[in-house]
Amino acid sequence: MRFKILAVISLVFSFLLVYRLSNNIQRKIPVLVDSFGNDESLANTIYKDRNIIIEGVVEKISFLNERSTIFVKTEGFTSSILCEMGEDHKGQVKQLKKNQQVVVEGTCKGFLGNVILLNCLLLKMNIDE
Amino acid sequence: MNKLITALLFLFTSFTKTEFKGYLLTTNQGHVSFFSHTAVENIQAVNNQVLSVIDLSKNEIAISILMNAFVFEKALMQEHFSTSYMETDLYPKATFEGEILGLNLSAKQAQTRLIKGKLTIRNITKDVTVKARIEKKNGVYVFEGDLDILISDFKIKIPPILSPNIAKNINAKFKFEYYPDEK
């Protein structure tokens, strides 16, 4: 009986892990930006309304329109990702500095000059940068 | 005018701001919101990622809005808006191209000007005239205003059962801050 319970729990955890991984897409910024640049329609079918995880450096921090927004880019690459942070993350964003390494997760809404991620959260901020 | 839209799109992908310095000012964090008021419910949505450029040499303005980036209070409202009403898979962007009439670049105080242009939603283009308050503060041009949009003008189909929930006339507000150093 105990074995069966453990087996069910393991199965549930495995399912949740696979579900989370399959719903989050991790992409390098140049790959993501190039996808939209090459074929915006195709990129929308892949990324729109999906959770995307990106890693890069902070290019710009903005508090315009009473929102916290960071622009994240890869060094040596001109295009950046616009990440509007979730409402609870203003404090974290205030601690960020330009060129700081970050990992951000957010919902991809499409491309308008930048790839736009909304409702973002900071998964990692390297304060040694 | 199409050249301005082209410049708007290329500006953020190919060129650096210095190439347009002095003539084109841009923002990629323009604010557009709309409000629908009926006796049944109020619906409001906000988009803070609107792309816009003004060409001060020609008094022209171009705006591009990613319709999927509107944020609603309720997820269900957002889903209805994107999939049923605006069909954002088919029509992902709305655009406006217009001319700012009588813009005085040397004005030190806020000025109210009419902007006459073409608004395109769901691939349907209508002539519109918008009143905007324009102010230059510390080198930043701020454009603010609102306009009423008739949903029937853009063939937005509302199911009869939801018709009492959505106003026939939607009020849209905008605010654009064009920073000289904006990318």
PDB file of C-alpha atoms in Angstrom, chain B residues 4 7-8 11-12 17 19-28 51-57 60-63 100 103 105 134-143 176-183:
ATOM      1  CA  LEU B   4       6.788  57.063 -41.620  1.00  0.00           C
ATOM      2  CA  ALA B   7      10.689  54.235 -40.497  1.00  0.00           C
ATOM      3  CA  LEU B   8       8.863  53.384 -37.276  1.00  0.00           C
ATOM      4  CA  LEU B  11      13.938  52.360 -36.297  1.00  0.00           C
ATOM      5  CA  PHE B  12      13.711  49.671 -33.677  1.00  0.00           C
ATOM      6  CA  LYS B  17      18.663  56.991 -32.948  1.00  0.00           C
ATOM      7  CA  GLU B  19      20.582  58.846 -37.665  1.00  0.00           C
ATOM      8  CA  PHE B  20      17.225  60.520 -37.035  1.00  0.00           C
ATOM      9  CA  LYS B  21      18.332  62.940 -34.367  1.00  0.00           C
ATOM     10  CA  GLY B  22      16.469  66.186 -34.409  1.00  0.00           C
ATOM     11  CA  TYR B  23      13.602  65.044 -36.630  1.00  0.00           C
ATOM     12  CA  LEU B  24      12.204  61.778 -35.345  1.00  0.00           C
ATOM     13  CA  LEU B  25      11.304  61.201 -31.725  1.00  0.00           C
ATOM     14  CA  THR B  26      10.125  57.773 -30.676  1.00  0.00           C
ATOM     15  CA  THR B  27       8.668  55.843 -27.798  1.00  0.00           C
ATOM     16  CA  ASN B  28       8.110  52.137 -27.327  1.00  0.00           C
ATOM     17  CA  LEU B  51       5.185  52.105 -30.407  1.00  0.00           C
ATOM     18  CA  SER B  52       5.077  55.604 -31.840  1.00  0.00           C
ATOM     19  CA  VAL B  53       7.194  58.051 -33.774  1.00  0.00           C
ATOM     20  CA  ILE B  54       6.741  61.735 -34.528  1.00  0.00           C
ATOM     21  CA  ASP B  55       8.487  63.428 -37.410  1.00  0.00           C
ATOM     22  CA  LEU B  56       8.952  67.039 -36.358  1.00  0.00           C
ATOM     23  CA  SER B  57      10.152  68.092 -39.792  1.00  0.00           C
ATOM     24  CA  GLU B  60       3.578  63.653 -38.788  1.00  0.00           C
ATOM     25  CA  ILE B  61       2.827  60.955 -36.241  1.00  0.00           C
ATOM     26  CA  ALA B  62       2.626  57.166 -36.573  1.00  0.00           C
ATOM     27  CA  ILE B  63       1.429  54.701 -33.946  1.00  0.00           C
ATOM     28  CA  ILE B 100      -0.469  67.251 -36.473  1.00  0.00           C
ATOM     29  CA  LEU B 103       2.094  72.308 -34.319  1.00  0.00           C
ATOM     30  CA  LEU B 105       7.675  73.705 -32.149  1.00  0.00           C
ATOM     31  CA  ILE B 134       0.947  68.593 -26.584  1.00  0.00           C
ATOM     32  CA  GLU B 135       3.591  69.829 -24.204  1.00  0.00           C
ATOM     33  CA  LYS B 136       7.365  69.941 -24.320  1.00  0.00           C
ATOM     34  CA  LYS B 137       9.012  69.596 -20.930  1.00  0.00           C
ATOM     35  CA  ASN B 138      12.782  69.295 -20.550  1.00  0.00           C
ATOM     36  CA  GLY B 139      13.126  68.101 -24.126  1.00  0.00           C
ATOM     37  CA  VAL B 140      10.369  65.506 -23.725  1.00  0.00           C
ATOM     38  CA  TYR B 141       7.293  65.863 -25.931  1.00  0.00           C
ATOM     39  CA  VAL B 142       4.138  64.629 -24.191  1.00  0.00           C
ATOM     40  CA  PHE B 143       1.036  63.916 -26.290  1.00  0.00           C
ATOM     41  CA  PHE B 176       2.924  59.240 -25.352  1.00  0.00           C
ATOM     42  CA  GLU B 177       6.154  60.585 -23.931  1.00  0.00           C
ATOM     43  CA  TYR B 178       8.788  61.010 -26.604  1.00  0.00           C
ATOM     44  CA  TYR B 179      12.229  61.102 -25.015  1.00  0.00           C
ATOM     45  CA  PRO B 180      15.140  62.380 -27.089  1.00  0.00           C
ATOM     46  CA  ASP B 181      17.239  59.435 -25.900  1.00  0.00           C
ATOM     47  CA  GLU B 182      14.548  56.805 -26.397  1.00  0.00           C
ATOM     48  CA  LYS B 183      15.850  53.831 -28.356  1.00  0.00           C
TER      49      LYS B 183
END
